[in-house]
XYZ file of C-alpha atoms in Angstrom:
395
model
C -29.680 -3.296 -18.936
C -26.072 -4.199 -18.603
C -25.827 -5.839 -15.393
C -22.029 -5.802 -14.232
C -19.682 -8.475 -12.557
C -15.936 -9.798 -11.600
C -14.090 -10.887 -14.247
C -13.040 -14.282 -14.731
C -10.051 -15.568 -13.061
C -8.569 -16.273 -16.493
C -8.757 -12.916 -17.257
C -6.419 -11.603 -14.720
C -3.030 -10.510 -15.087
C -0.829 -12.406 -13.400
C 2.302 -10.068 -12.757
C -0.096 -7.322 -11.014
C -1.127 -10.239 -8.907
C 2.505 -10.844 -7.731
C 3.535 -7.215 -7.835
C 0.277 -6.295 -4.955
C 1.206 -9.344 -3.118
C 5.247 -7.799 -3.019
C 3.761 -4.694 -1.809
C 1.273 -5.792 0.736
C 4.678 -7.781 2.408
C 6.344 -4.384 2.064
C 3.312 -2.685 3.667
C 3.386 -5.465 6.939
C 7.238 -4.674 7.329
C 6.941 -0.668 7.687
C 3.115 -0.626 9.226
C 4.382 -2.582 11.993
C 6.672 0.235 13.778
C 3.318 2.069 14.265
C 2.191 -0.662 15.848
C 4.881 0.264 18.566
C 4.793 3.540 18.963
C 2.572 6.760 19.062
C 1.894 8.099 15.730
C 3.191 11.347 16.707
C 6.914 10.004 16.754
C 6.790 8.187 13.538
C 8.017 11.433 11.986
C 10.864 11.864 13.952
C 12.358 8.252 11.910
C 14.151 5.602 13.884
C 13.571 4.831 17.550
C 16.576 6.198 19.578
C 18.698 4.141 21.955
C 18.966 0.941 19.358
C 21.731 -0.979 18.598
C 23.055 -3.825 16.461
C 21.482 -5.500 14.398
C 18.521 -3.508 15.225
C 19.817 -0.548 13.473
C 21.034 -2.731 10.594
C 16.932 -3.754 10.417
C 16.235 -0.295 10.339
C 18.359 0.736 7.903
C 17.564 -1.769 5.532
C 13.576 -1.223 5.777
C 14.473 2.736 5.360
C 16.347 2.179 2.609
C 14.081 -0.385 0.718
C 10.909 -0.659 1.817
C 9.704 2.635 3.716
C 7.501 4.551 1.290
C 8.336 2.412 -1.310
C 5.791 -0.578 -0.724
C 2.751 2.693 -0.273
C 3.892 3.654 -3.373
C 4.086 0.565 -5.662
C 0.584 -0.211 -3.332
C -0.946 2.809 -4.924
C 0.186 2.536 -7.982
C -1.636 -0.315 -8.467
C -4.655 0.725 -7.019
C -4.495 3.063 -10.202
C -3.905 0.078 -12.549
C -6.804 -1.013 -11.085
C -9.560 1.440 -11.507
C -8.133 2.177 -14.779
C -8.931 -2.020 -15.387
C -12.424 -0.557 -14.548
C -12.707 1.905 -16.922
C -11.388 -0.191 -19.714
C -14.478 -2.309 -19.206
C -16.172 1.036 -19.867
C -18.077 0.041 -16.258
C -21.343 2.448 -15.421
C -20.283 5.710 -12.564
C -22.915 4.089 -10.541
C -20.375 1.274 -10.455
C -17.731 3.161 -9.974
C -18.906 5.385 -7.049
C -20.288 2.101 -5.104
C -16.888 0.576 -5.158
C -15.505 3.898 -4.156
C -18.207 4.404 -1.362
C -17.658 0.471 -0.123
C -13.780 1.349 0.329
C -14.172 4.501 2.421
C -16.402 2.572 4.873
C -14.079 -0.079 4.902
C -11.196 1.935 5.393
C -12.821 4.525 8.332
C -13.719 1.273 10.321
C -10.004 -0.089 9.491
C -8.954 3.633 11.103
C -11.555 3.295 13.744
C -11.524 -0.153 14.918
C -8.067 -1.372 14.275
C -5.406 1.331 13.194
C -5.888 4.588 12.463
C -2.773 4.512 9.723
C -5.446 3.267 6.952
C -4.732 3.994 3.668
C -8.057 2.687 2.131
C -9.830 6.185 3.182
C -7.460 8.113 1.438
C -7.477 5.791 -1.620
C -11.207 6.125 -1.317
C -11.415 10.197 -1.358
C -8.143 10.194 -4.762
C -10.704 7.480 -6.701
C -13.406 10.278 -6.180
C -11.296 12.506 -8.192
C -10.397 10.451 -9.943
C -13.646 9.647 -11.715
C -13.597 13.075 -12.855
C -10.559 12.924 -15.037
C -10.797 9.355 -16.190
C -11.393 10.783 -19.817
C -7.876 12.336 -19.814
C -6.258 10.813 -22.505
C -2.713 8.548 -21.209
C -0.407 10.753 -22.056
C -1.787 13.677 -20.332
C -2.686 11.500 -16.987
C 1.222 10.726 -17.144
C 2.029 14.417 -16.958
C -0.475 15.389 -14.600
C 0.480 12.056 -12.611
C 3.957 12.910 -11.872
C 3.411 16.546 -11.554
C 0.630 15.870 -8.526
C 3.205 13.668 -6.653
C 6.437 14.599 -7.295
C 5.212 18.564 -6.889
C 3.866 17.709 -3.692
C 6.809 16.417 -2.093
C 8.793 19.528 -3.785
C 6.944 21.854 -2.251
C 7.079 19.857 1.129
C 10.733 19.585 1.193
C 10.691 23.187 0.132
C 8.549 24.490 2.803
C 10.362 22.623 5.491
C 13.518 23.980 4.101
C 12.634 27.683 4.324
C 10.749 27.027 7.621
C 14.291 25.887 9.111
C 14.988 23.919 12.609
C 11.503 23.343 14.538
C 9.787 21.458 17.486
C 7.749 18.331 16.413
C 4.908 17.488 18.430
C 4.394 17.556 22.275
C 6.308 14.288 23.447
C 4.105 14.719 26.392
C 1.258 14.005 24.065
C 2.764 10.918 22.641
C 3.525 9.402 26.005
C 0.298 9.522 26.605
C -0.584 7.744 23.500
C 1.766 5.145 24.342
C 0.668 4.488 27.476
C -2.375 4.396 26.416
C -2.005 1.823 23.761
C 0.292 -0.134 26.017
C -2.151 -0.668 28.611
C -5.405 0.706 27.527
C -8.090 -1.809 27.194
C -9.753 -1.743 23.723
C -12.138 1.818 24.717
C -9.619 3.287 25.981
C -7.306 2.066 22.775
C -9.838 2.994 20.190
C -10.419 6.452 22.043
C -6.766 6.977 21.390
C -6.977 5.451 17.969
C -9.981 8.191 16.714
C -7.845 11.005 18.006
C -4.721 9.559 15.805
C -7.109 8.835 12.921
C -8.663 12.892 13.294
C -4.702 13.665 12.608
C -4.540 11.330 9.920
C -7.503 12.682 8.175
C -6.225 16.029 8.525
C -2.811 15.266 6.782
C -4.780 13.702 3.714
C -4.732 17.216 2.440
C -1.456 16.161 1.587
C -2.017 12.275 0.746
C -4.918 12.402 -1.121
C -3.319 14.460 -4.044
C -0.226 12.384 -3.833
C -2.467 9.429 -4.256
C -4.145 10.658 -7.398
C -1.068 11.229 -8.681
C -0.193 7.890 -8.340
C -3.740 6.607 -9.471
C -2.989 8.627 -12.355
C 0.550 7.726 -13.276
C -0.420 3.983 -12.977
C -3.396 4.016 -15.077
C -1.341 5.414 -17.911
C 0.888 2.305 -17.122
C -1.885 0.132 -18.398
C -3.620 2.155 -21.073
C -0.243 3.167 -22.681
C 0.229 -0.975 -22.977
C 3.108 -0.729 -20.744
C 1.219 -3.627 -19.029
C -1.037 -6.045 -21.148
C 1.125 -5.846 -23.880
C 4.799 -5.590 -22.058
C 6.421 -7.074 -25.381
C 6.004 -3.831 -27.515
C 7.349 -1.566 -24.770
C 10.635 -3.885 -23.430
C 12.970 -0.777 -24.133
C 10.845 1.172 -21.240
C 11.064 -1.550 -19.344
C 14.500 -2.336 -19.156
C 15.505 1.289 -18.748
C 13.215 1.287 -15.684
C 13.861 -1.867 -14.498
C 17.875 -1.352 -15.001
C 18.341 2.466 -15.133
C 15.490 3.655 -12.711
C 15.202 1.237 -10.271
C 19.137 1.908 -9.488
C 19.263 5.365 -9.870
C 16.212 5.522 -6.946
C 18.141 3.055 -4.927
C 21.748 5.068 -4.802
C 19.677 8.095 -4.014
C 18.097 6.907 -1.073
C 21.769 5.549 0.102
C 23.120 8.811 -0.319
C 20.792 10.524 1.273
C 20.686 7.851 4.651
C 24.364 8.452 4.348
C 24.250 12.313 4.738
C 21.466 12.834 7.153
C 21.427 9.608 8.774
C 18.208 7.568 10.047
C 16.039 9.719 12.751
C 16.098 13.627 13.448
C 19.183 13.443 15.721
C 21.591 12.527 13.004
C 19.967 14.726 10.789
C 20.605 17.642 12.500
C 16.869 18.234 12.979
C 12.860 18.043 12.820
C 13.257 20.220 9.528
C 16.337 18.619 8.129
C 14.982 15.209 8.675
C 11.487 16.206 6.801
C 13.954 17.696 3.776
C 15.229 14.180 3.662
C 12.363 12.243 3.854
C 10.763 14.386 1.201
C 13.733 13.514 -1.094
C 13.991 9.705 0.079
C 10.007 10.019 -1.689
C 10.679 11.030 -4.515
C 13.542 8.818 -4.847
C 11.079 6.141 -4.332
C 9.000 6.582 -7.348
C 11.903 5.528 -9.985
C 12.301 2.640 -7.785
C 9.019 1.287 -7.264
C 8.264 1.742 -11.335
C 11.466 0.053 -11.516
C 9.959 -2.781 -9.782
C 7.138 -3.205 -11.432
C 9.332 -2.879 -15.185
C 11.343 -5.699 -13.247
C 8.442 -8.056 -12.285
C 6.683 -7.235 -15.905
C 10.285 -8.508 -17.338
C 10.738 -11.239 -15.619
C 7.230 -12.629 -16.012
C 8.256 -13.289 -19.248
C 10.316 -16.415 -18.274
C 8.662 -19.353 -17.501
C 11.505 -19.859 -14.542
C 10.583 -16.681 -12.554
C 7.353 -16.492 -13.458
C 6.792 -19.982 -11.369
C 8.560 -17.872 -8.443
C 6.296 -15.185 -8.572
C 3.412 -17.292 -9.530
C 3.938 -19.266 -5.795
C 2.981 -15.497 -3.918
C 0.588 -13.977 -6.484
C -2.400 -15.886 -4.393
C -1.887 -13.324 -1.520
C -2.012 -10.134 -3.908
C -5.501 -11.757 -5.189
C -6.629 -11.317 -1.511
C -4.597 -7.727 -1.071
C -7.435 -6.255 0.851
C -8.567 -9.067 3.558
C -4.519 -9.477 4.113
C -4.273 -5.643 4.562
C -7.110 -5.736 7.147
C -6.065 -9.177 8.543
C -2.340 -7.483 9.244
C -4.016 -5.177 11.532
C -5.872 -7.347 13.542
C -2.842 -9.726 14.011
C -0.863 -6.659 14.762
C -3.235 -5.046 17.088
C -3.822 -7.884 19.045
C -0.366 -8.813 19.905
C 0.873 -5.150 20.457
C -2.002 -2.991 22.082
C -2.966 -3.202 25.924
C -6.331 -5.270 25.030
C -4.042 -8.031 23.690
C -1.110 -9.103 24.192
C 0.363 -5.602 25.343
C 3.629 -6.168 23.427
C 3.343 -2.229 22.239
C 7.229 -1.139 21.785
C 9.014 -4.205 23.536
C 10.044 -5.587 19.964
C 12.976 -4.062 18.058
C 12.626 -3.429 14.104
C 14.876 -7.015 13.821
C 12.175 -8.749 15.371
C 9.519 -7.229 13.711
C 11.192 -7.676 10.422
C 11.296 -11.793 11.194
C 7.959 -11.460 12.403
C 6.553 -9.745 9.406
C 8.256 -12.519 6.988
C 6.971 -14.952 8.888
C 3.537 -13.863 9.188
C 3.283 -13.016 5.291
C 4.945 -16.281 4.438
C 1.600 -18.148 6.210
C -0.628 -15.781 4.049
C 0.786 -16.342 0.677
C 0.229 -20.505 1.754
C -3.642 -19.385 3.704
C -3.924 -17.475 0.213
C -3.063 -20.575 -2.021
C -5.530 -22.837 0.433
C -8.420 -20.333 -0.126
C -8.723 -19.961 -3.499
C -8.612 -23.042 -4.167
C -11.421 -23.235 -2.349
C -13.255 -19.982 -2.853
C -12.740 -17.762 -6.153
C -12.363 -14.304 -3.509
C -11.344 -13.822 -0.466
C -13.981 -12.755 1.880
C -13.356 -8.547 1.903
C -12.312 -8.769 -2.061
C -16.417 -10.712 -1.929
C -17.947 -8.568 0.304
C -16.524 -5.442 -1.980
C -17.622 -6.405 -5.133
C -21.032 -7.538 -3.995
C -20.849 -3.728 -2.663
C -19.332 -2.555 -6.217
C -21.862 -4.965 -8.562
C -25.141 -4.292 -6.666
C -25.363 -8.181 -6.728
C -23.987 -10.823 -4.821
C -21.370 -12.709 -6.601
C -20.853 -16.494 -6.082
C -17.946 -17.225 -3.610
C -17.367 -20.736 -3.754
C -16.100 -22.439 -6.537
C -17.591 -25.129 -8.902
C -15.696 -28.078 -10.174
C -14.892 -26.636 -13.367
C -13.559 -23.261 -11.070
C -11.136 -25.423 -9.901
């Protein structure tokens, strides 16, 4: 009987390890505006009443970072199971690692912030097991048609639905309140009625996801990946074509509608936009990863990239390790800092705080050959516990 386990650390590719540690970074900068305000006025875009070089933050994260850090995130969630199934790995494996990420990710929503993307990931690998036998070229197609026809039928739907109220702002000033000066019941009371939202909009996510799951799996079985050398044409175009083309989208559609509903015109406007600004993303983010794939080829920037690849080897303790740094410091039962900081500030504050991961990343592993969620998943995954510190020769 074939008894299953983490690969080697030799084994891994290093580019995907700097390309998830770029988009957990990403992640930090956007997730922490939700940390400062109710998640019913998230939609609505920028705060109103900010100035400076507050709106200069803003811009700049809008432009890009927002949606574009989920989406490179996701993407390589997709490289990843699709790692798994090029092992040829058992189902039972694959539903136990699926299983162990929706409980992580539902006590991420529960206990910390009910903006977890893990659950969603969790429910898209489900599917995803189901249409693992599609052959590359057909998970492109049905890749890019799950995502981008989502969002085209969003932007389409808000369109024809025209101006509209968002949500009660009663509701949300009750949520801020709440998470302003609630102690931590009162908090995660608040936080399980944001995360029942959050589950209900997955009807949404959870198809985008797959798309995603989809569209980077075919990134690694096509060879776009492993074996970058044989596809450099691709990559260049993306990297030098696609990136751009995503980028001067997104500026020209910040410069028509603006940054929040106000300047938009409207709710419904401002959803139109958003919808667009998404799909804009998705040339830019495989842009990125083209880019990093490229220059991973030189010895000089692969040293760069090599320096912050330790903190995409411990994506998912970071991810949860955000959250608890973030909750703490914002929400009543902490520090009670919810929406006194500005999107400058929180900007600084989420280089900063990533900048002491990638170096607590770097001390770990040299230490330990996981970090401790990555080890507690794939004990969860294997059915076995796996060895977590290192021997001599690890080293």
């Amino acid at each position: 009987m074939t008894q299953w386990a983490p690969i080697d650390d030799r084994a891994r590719i290093g580019a995907l390890d700097a390309l998830r540690a770029l988009a957990l970074g990403g992640i930090f900068v956007v997730n922490l505006e939700t940390f400062n305000r109710p998640f019913d006025t998230l939609a609505n875009g920028m705060r109103s009443g900010l100035g400076g070089v507050d709106v200069a933050a803003a811009g700049f994260i809008q432009v890009f970072v927002a949606g574009k850090a989920w989406l490179l995130f996701s993407l390589l969630f997709g490289i990843g199971f699709a790692l798994l199934q090029q092992r040829g790995v058992a189902d039972a494996v694959w539903k136990r690692r699926t299983w162990g990420l929706l409980v992580i990710g539902l006590l991420h929503g529960a206990l910390l912030w009910p903006g977890d993307i893990l659950r969603t990931y969790a429910l898209a690998a489900f599917l995803l097991l189901a249409l693992r036998g599609l052959p590359p070229p057909r998970q492109r197609d049905l890749g890019l048609a799950l995502y981008l026809g989502v969002w085209a039928a969003f932007a389409l739907v808000m369109l024809l639905a025209g101006d509209f109220e968002p949500a009660s702002t009663e509701a949300a000033m009750t949520a801020g309140r709440i998470y302003a000066e609630g102690g931590y019941v009162a908090v995660t009371a608040q936080r399980l009625r944001d995360l029942s939202t959050m589950i209900g909009s997955d009807i949404l996510a959870v198809p985008m996801a797959l798309g995603l799951f989809l569209t980077g799996g075919w990134l690694l079985r096509s060879g776009r990946i492993e074996t970058a050398d044989a596809h450099l044409r691709w990559h260049r175009a993306m990297g030098w074509i696609g990136l751009p083309a995503g980028l001067l989208a997104t500026v020209a559609i910040v410069s028509v509608v603006g940054l929040h509903t106000e300047q938009a015109g409207g709710y419904g406007r401002w959803m139109v936009a958003l919808a667009l600004m998404q799909i804009a993303a998705l040339p830019m983010a495989l842009g990125l990863v083209s880019a990093v794939v490229l220059a991973w080829r030189d010895p000089r920037w692969r040293n760069r990239l090599d320096a912050v690849a330790p903190a995409g080897r411990m994506a998912l303790t970071h991810y949860l390790l955000q959250s608890l740094i973030a909750s703490t410091l914002f929400y009543g039962y902490g520090l009670g800092r919810f929406g006194q900081w500005g999107p400058a500030l929180l900007l600084l504050f989420a280089v900063a705080v990533f900048s002491l991961q990638v170096l607590a990343s770097r001390w770990w592993l040299a230490r330990f050959r996981f970090g401790p969620v990555e080890w507690a998943w794939r004990w969860c995954t294997y059915g076995h516990r796996p060895p977590l510190r290192r021997r001599r020769v690890d080293a």
